mmCIF file of C-alpha atoms in Angstrom:
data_model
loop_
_atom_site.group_PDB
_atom_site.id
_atom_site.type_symbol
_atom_site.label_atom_id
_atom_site.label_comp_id
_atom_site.label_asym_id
_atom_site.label_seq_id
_atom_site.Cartn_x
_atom_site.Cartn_y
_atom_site.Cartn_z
ATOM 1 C CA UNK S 26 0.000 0.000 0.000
ATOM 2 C CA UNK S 27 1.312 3.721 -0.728
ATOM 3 C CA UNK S 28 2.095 5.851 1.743
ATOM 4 C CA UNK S 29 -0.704 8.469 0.592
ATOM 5 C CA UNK S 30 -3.191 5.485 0.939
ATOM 6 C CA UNK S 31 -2.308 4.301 4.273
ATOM 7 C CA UNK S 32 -2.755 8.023 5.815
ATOM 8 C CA UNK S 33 -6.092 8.029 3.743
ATOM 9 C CA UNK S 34 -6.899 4.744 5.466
ATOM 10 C CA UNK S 35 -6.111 5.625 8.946
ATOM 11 C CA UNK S 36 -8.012 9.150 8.655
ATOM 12 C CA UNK S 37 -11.090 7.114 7.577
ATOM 13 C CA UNK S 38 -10.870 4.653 10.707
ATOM 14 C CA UNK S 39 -9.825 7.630 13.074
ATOM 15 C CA UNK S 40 -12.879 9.300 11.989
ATOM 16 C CA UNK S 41 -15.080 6.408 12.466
ATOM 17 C CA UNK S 42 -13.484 5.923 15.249
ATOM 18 C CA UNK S 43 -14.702 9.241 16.495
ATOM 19 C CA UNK S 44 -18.030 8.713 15.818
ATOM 20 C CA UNK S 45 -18.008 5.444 17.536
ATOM 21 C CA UNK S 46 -16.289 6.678 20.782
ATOM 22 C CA UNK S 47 -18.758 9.625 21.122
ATOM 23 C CA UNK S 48 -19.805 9.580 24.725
ATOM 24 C CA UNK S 49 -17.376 6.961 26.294
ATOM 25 C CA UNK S 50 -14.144 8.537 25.164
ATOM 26 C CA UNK S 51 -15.327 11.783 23.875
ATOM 27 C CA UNK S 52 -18.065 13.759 25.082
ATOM 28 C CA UNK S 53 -21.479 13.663 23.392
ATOM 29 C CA UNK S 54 -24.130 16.575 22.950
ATOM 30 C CA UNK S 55 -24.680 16.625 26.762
ATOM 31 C CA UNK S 56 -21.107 16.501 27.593
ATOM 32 C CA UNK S 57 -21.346 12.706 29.104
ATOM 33 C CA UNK S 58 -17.928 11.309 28.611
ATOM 34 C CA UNK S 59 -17.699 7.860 30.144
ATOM 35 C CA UNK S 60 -13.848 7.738 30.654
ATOM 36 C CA UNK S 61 -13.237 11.259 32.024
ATOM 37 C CA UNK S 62 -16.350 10.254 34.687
ATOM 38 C CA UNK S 63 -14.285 7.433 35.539
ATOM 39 C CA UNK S 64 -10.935 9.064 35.890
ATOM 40 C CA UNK S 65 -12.914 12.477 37.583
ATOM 41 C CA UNK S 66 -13.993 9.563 40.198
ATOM 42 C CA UNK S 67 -10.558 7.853 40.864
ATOM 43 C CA UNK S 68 -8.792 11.499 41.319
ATOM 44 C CA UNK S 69 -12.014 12.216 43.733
ATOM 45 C CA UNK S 70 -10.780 9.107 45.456
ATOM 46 C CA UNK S 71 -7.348 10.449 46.252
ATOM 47 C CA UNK S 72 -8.568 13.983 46.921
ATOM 48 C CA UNK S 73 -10.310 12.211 49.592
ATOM 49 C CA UNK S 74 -7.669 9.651 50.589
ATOM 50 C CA UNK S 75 -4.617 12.217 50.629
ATOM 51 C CA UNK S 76 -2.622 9.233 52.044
ATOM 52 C CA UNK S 77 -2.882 7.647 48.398
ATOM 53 C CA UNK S 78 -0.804 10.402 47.266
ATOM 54 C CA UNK S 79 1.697 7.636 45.809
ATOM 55 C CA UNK S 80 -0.947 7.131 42.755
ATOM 56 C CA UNK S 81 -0.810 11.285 41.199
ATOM 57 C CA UNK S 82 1.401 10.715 38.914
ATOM 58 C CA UNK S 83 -0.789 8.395 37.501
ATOM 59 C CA UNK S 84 -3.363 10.140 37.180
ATOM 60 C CA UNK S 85 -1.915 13.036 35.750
ATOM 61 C CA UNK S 86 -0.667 10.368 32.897
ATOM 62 C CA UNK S 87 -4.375 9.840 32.474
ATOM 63 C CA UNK S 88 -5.237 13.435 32.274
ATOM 64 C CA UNK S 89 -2.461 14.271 29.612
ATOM 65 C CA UNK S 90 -3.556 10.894 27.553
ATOM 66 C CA UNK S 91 -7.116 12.325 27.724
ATOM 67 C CA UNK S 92 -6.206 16.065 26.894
ATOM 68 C CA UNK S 93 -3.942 15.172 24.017
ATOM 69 C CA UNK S 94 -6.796 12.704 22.636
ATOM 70 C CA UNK S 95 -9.370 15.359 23.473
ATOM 71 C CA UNK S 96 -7.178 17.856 21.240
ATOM 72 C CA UNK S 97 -6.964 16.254 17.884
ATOM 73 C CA UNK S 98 -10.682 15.325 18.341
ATOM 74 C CA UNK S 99 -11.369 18.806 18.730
ATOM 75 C CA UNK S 100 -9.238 19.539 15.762
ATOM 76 C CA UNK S 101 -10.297 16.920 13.428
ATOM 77 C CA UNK S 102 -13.791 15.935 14.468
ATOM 78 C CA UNK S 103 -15.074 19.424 15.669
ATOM 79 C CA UNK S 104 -12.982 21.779 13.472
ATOM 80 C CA UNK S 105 -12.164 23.441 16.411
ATOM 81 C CA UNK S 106 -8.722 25.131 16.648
ATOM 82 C CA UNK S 107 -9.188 27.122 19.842
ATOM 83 C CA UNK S 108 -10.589 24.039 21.526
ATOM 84 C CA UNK S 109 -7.688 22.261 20.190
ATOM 85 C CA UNK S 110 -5.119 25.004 21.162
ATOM 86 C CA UNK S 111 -6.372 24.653 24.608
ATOM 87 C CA UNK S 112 -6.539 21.463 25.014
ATOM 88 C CA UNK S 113 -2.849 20.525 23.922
ATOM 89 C CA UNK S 114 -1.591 23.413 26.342
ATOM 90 C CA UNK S 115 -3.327 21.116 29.032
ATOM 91 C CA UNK S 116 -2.273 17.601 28.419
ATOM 92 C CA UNK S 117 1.515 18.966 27.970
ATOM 93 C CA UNK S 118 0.974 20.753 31.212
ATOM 94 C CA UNK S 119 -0.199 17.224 32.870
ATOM 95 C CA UNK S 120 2.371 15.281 31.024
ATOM 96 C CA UNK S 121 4.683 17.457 32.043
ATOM 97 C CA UNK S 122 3.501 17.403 35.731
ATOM 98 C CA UNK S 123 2.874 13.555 35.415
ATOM 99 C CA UNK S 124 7.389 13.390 34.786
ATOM 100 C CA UNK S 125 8.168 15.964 37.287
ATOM 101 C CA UNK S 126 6.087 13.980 39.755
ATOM 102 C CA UNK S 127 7.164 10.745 38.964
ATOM 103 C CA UNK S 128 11.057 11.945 39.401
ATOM 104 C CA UNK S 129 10.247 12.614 42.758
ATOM 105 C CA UNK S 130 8.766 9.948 44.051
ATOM 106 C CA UNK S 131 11.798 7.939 42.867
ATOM 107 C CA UNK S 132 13.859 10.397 44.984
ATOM 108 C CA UNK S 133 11.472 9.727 47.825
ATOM 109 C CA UNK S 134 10.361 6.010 47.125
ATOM 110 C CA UNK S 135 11.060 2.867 45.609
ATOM 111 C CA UNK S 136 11.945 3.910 42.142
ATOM 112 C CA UNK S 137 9.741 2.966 39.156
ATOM 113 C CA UNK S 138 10.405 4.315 35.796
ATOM 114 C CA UNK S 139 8.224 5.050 33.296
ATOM 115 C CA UNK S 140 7.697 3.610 29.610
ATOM 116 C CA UNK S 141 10.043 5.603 26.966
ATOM 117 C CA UNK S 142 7.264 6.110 24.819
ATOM 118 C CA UNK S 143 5.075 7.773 27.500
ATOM 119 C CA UNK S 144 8.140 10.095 28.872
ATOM 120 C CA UNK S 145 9.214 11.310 25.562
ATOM 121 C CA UNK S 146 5.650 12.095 23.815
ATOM 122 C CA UNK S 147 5.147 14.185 26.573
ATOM 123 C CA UNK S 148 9.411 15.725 26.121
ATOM 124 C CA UNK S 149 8.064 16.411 22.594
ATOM 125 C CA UNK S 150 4.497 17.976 23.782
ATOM 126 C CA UNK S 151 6.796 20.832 26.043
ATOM 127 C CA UNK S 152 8.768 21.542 22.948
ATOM 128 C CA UNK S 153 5.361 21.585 20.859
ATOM 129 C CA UNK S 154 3.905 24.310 23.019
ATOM 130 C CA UNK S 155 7.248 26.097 23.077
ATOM 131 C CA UNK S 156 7.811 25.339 26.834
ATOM 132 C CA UNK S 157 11.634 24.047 26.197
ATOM 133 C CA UNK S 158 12.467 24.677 30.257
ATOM 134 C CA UNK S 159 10.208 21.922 31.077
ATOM 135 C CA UNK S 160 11.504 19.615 28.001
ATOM 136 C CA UNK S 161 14.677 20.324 29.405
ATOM 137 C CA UNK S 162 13.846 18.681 33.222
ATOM 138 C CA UNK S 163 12.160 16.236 31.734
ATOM 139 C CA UNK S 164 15.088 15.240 29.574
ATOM 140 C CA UNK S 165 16.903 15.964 32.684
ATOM 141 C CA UNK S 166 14.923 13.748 34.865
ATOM 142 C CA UNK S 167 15.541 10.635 32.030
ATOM 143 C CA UNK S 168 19.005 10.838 32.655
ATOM 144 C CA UNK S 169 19.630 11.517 36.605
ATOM 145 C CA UNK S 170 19.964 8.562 39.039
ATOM 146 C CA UNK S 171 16.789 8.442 41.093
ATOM 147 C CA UNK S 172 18.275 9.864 44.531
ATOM 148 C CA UNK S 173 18.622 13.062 42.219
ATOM 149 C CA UNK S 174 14.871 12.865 40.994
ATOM 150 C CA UNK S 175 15.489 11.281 37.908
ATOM 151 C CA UNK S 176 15.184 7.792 36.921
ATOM 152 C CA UNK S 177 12.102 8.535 34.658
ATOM 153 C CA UNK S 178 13.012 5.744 32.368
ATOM 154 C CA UNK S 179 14.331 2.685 34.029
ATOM 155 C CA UNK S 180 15.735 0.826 31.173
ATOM 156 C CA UNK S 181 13.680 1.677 28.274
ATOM 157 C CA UNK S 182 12.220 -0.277 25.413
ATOM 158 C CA UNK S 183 14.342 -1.450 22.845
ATOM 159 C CA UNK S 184 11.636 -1.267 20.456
ATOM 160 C CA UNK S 185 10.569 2.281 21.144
ATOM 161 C CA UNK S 186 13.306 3.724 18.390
ATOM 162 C CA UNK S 187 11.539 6.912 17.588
ATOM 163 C CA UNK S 188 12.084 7.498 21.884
ATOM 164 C CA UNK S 189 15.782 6.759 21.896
ATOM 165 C CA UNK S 190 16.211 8.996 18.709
ATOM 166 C CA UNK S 191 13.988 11.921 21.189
ATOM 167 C CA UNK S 192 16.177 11.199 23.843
ATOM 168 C CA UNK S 193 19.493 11.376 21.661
ATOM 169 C CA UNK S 194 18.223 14.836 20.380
ATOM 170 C CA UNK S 195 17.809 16.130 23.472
ATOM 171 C CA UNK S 196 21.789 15.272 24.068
ATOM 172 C CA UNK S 197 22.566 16.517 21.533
ATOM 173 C CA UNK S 198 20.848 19.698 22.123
ATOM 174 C CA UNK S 199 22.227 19.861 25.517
ATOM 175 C CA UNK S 200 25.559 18.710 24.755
ATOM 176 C CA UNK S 201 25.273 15.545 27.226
ATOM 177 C CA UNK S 202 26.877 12.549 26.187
ATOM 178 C CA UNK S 203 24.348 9.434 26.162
ATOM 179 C CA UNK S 204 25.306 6.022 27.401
ATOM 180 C CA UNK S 205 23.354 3.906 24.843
ATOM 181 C CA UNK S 206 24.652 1.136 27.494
ATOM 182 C CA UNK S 207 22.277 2.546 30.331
ATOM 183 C CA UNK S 208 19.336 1.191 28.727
ATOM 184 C CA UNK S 209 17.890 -1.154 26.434
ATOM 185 C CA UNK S 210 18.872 0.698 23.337
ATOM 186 C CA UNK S 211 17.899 -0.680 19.776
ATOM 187 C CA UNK S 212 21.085 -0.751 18.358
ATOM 188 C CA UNK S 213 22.164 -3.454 21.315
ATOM 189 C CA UNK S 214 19.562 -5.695 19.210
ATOM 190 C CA UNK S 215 18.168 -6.822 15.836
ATOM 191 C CA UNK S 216 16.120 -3.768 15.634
ATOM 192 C CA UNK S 217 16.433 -1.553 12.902
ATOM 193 C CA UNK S 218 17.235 1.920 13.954
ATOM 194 C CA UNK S 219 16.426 4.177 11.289
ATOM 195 C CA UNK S 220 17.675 7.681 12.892
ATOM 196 C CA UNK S 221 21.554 7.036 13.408
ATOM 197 C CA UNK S 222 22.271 9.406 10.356
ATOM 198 C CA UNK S 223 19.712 11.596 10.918
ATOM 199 C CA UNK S 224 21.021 12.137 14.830
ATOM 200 C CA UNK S 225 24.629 12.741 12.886
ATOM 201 C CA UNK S 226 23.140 15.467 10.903
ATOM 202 C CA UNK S 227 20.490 16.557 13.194
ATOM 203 C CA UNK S 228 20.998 20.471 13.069
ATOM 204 C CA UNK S 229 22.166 20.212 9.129
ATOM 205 C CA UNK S 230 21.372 23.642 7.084
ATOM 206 C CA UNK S 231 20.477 21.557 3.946
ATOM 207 C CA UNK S 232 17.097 21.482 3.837
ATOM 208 C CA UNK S 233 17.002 18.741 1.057
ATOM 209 C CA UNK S 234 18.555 16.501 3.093
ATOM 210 C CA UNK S 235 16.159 17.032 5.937
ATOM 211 C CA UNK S 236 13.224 16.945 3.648
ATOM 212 C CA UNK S 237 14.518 13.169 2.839
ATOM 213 C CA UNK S 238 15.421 12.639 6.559
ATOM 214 C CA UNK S 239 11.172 13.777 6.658
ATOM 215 C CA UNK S 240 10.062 11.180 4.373
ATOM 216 C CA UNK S 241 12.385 8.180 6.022
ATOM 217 C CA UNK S 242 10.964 9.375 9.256
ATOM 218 C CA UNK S 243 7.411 9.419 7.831
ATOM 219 C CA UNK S 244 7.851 5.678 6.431
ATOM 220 C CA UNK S 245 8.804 4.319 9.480
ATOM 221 C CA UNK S 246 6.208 5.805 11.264
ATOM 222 C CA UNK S 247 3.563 4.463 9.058
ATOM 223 C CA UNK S 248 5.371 0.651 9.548
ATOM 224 C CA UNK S 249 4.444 1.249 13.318
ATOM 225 C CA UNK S 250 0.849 2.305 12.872
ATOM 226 C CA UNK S 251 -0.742 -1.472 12.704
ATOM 227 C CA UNK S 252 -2.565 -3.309 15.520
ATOM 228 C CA UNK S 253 -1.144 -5.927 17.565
ATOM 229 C CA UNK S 254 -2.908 -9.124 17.155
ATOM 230 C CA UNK S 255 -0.560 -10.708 19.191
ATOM 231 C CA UNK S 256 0.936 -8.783 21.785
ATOM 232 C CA UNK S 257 3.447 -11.738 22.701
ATOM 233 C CA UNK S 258 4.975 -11.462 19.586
ATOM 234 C CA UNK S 259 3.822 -7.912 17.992
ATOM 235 C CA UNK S 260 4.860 -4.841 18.921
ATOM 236 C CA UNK S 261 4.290 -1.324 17.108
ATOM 237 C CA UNK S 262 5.451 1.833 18.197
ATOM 238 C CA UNK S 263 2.623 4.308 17.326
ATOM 239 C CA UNK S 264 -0.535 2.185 17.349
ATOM 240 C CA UNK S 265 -2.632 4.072 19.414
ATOM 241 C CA UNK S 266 -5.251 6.847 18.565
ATOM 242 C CA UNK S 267 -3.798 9.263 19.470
ATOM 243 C CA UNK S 268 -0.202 9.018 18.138
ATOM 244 C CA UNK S 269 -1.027 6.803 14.509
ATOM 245 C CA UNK S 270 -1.302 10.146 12.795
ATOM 246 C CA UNK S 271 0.546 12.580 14.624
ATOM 247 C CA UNK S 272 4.201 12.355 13.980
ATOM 248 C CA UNK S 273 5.297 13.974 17.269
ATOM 249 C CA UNK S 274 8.811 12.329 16.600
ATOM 250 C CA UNK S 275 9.442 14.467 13.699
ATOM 251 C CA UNK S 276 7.456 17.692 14.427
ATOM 252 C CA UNK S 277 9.501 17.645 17.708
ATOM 253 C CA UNK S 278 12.485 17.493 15.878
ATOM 254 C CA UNK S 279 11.609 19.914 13.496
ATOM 255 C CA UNK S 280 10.235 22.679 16.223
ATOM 256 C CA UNK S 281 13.642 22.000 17.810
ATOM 257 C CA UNK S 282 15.173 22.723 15.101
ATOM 258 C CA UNK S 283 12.852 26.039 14.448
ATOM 259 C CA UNK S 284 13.667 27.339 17.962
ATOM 260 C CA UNK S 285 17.287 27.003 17.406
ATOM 261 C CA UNK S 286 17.334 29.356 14.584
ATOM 262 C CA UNK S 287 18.146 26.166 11.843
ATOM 263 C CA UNK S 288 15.603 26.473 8.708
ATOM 264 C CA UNK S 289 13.034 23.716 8.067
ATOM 265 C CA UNK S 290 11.191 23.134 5.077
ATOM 266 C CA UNK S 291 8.367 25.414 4.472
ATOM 267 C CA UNK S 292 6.435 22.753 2.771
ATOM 268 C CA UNK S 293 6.548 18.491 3.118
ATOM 269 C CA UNK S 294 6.047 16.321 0.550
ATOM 270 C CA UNK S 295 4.987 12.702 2.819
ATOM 271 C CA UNK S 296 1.870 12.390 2.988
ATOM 272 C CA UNK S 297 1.549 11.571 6.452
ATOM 273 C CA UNK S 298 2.715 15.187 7.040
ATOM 274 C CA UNK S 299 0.088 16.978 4.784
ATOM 275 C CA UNK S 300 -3.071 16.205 7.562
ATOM 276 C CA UNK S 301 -4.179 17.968 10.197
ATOM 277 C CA UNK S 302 -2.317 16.275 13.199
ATOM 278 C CA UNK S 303 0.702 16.911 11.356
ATOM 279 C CA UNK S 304 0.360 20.728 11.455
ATOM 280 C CA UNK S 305 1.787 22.846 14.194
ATOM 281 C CA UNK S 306 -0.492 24.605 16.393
ATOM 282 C CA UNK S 307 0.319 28.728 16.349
ATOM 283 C CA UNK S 308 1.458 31.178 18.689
ATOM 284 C CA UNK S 309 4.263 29.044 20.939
ATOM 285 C CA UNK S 310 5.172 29.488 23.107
ATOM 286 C CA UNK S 311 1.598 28.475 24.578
ATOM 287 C CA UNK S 312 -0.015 30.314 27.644
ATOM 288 C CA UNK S 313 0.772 27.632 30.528
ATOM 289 C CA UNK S 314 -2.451 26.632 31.959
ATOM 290 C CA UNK S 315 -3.644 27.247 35.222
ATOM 291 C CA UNK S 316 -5.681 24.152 36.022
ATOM 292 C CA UNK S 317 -7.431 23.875 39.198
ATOM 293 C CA UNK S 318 -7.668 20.147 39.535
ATOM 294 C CA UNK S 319 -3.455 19.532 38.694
ATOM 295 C CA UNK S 320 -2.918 22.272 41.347
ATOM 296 C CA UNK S 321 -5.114 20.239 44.114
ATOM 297 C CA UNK S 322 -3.054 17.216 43.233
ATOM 298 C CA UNK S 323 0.080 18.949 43.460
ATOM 299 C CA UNK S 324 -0.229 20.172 46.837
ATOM 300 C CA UNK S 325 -1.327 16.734 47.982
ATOM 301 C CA UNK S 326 2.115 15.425 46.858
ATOM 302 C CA UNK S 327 3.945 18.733 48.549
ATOM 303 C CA UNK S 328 2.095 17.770 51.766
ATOM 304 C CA UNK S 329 3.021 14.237 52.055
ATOM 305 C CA UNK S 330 6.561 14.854 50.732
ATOM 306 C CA UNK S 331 7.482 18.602 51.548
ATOM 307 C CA UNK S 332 11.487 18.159 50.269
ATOM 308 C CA UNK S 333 9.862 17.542 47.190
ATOM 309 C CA UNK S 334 10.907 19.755 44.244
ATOM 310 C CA UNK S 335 7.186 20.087 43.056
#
């Protein structure tokens, strides 16, 4: 199948999908939305139980999952940009929160890291929205040892690539060296990693060679798009809703790159980067949100762990 037929395809299922989620995952004409209801009533639980503190960062996960989903419904289901606009500010916020969080419980508790993928979409959200501070601790946090805060990532997945490639950037960026040793890197295993000459020529002025870097990136996405029907033996890197058509990898890369001062193309010629989850959203950096619910959760964990850097 051609690349411009497989993004047809999966714009056809996401917007069935839409349809078909209205009022569980999304909210319907009355605003019923089954899965924020439940989440709303497990954060209840800990606003209640203050002594579960240990399961926020969790829930923030949830809230930036939801947000980010919530986002590119608004965009492509409800043509609604300013929904959209604030509803990416929010799940990066939340993501954001969820890492910061998470660090410091390992600095405070048995250390548990979390997935690659989940710790560098939301690295890439932060740089989205133009908040590169926060990108920075949470690339930061990846690479400390937990008694600093850090530990986000505890060994990684050797199949998340397009992670270790976000993670690489952001060394390079930052001028850290990166022991590919330290976790389960791809290229310790019969993995194909697609990005070592793009991470050689990240920051390259030649923007024919980045718009060819583009459509490598784009391909490989589109390999990681399909469903697992057998999760002991299949694994895909962007398979889920809300990441099969939005290339966060390369627009991440590519804002980086912007905010640096290093042209980028002005127009793409994959496919997968000529739909609406593909295009930047305007006016970064984005107005950091001042969410009610992530501040009561916050000052749960500063009360039950006031050394805390929260």
């Amino acid at each position: 199948m051609s690349s411009n037929k497989q993004v047809l395809a999966l714009i056809r299922e996401m917007k069935k999908y839409y349809i078909e989620e209205k009022g569980w995952l999304y909210p319907d004409d009355t605003g019923k939305c089954g899965v924020w209801d439940m989440l709303q009533d497990d954060i209840q639980g800990v606003m209640e139980n203050p002594e579960k503190y240990y399961m926020i960062d969790d829930y923030l996960k949830a809230l930036s999952e939801w947000y980010l989903d919530y986002s590119q419904y608004a965009c492509v289901h409800l043509n609604d940009p300013v929904l959209q606009k604030t509803a990416f500010a929010q799940s990066a916020w939340c993501g954001y929160q969820a890492a910061k969080v998470k660090g410091e419980f390992n600095r405070f508790r048995n250390p548990l890291g979390m997935s690659s993928g989940e710790v560098l979409l939301f690295w890439s959200n932060c740089i989205l929205v133009g908040w590169f501070d926060e990108a920075i601790d949470i690339g930061e946090r990846c690479l400390k040892p937990a008694e600093k805060g850090g530990w986000l990532i505890r060994n990684g997945h050797a199949f998340d690539t397009a992670s270790f490639f976000l993670l690489e950037l952001h060394c390079l960026w930052q001028g850290i060296a990166f022991d590919k040793k330290a976790y389960s890197h791809p290229l310790f295993h019969d993995i194909p990693f697609i990005y070592t000459d793009i991470l050689k020529h990240w920051n390259t002025p030649d923007i024919d060679r980045v718009n060819d870097y583009i459509n490598q990136m784009a391909d490989y996405h589109l390999t990681q798009t399909e469903e697992e029907k057998d999760p002991d033996e299949d694994y895909f890197e962007f398979n889920n809703t809300y990441n099969q058509l939005y290339p966060y990898e390369i627009m991440a890369w590519l804002k980086l790159r912007e905010h640096l001062g290093i042209a980028n193309p002005t127009q793409f010629i994959h496919p997968l980067m000529n739909q609406p989850l593909a295009k930047f959203i305007p006016g970064t950096p984005l107005e950091k949100p001042d969410m009610e619910q992530v501040n009561a959760l916050l000052a749960i964990v500063r009360n039950a762990l006031p050394e805390a850097e929260i």
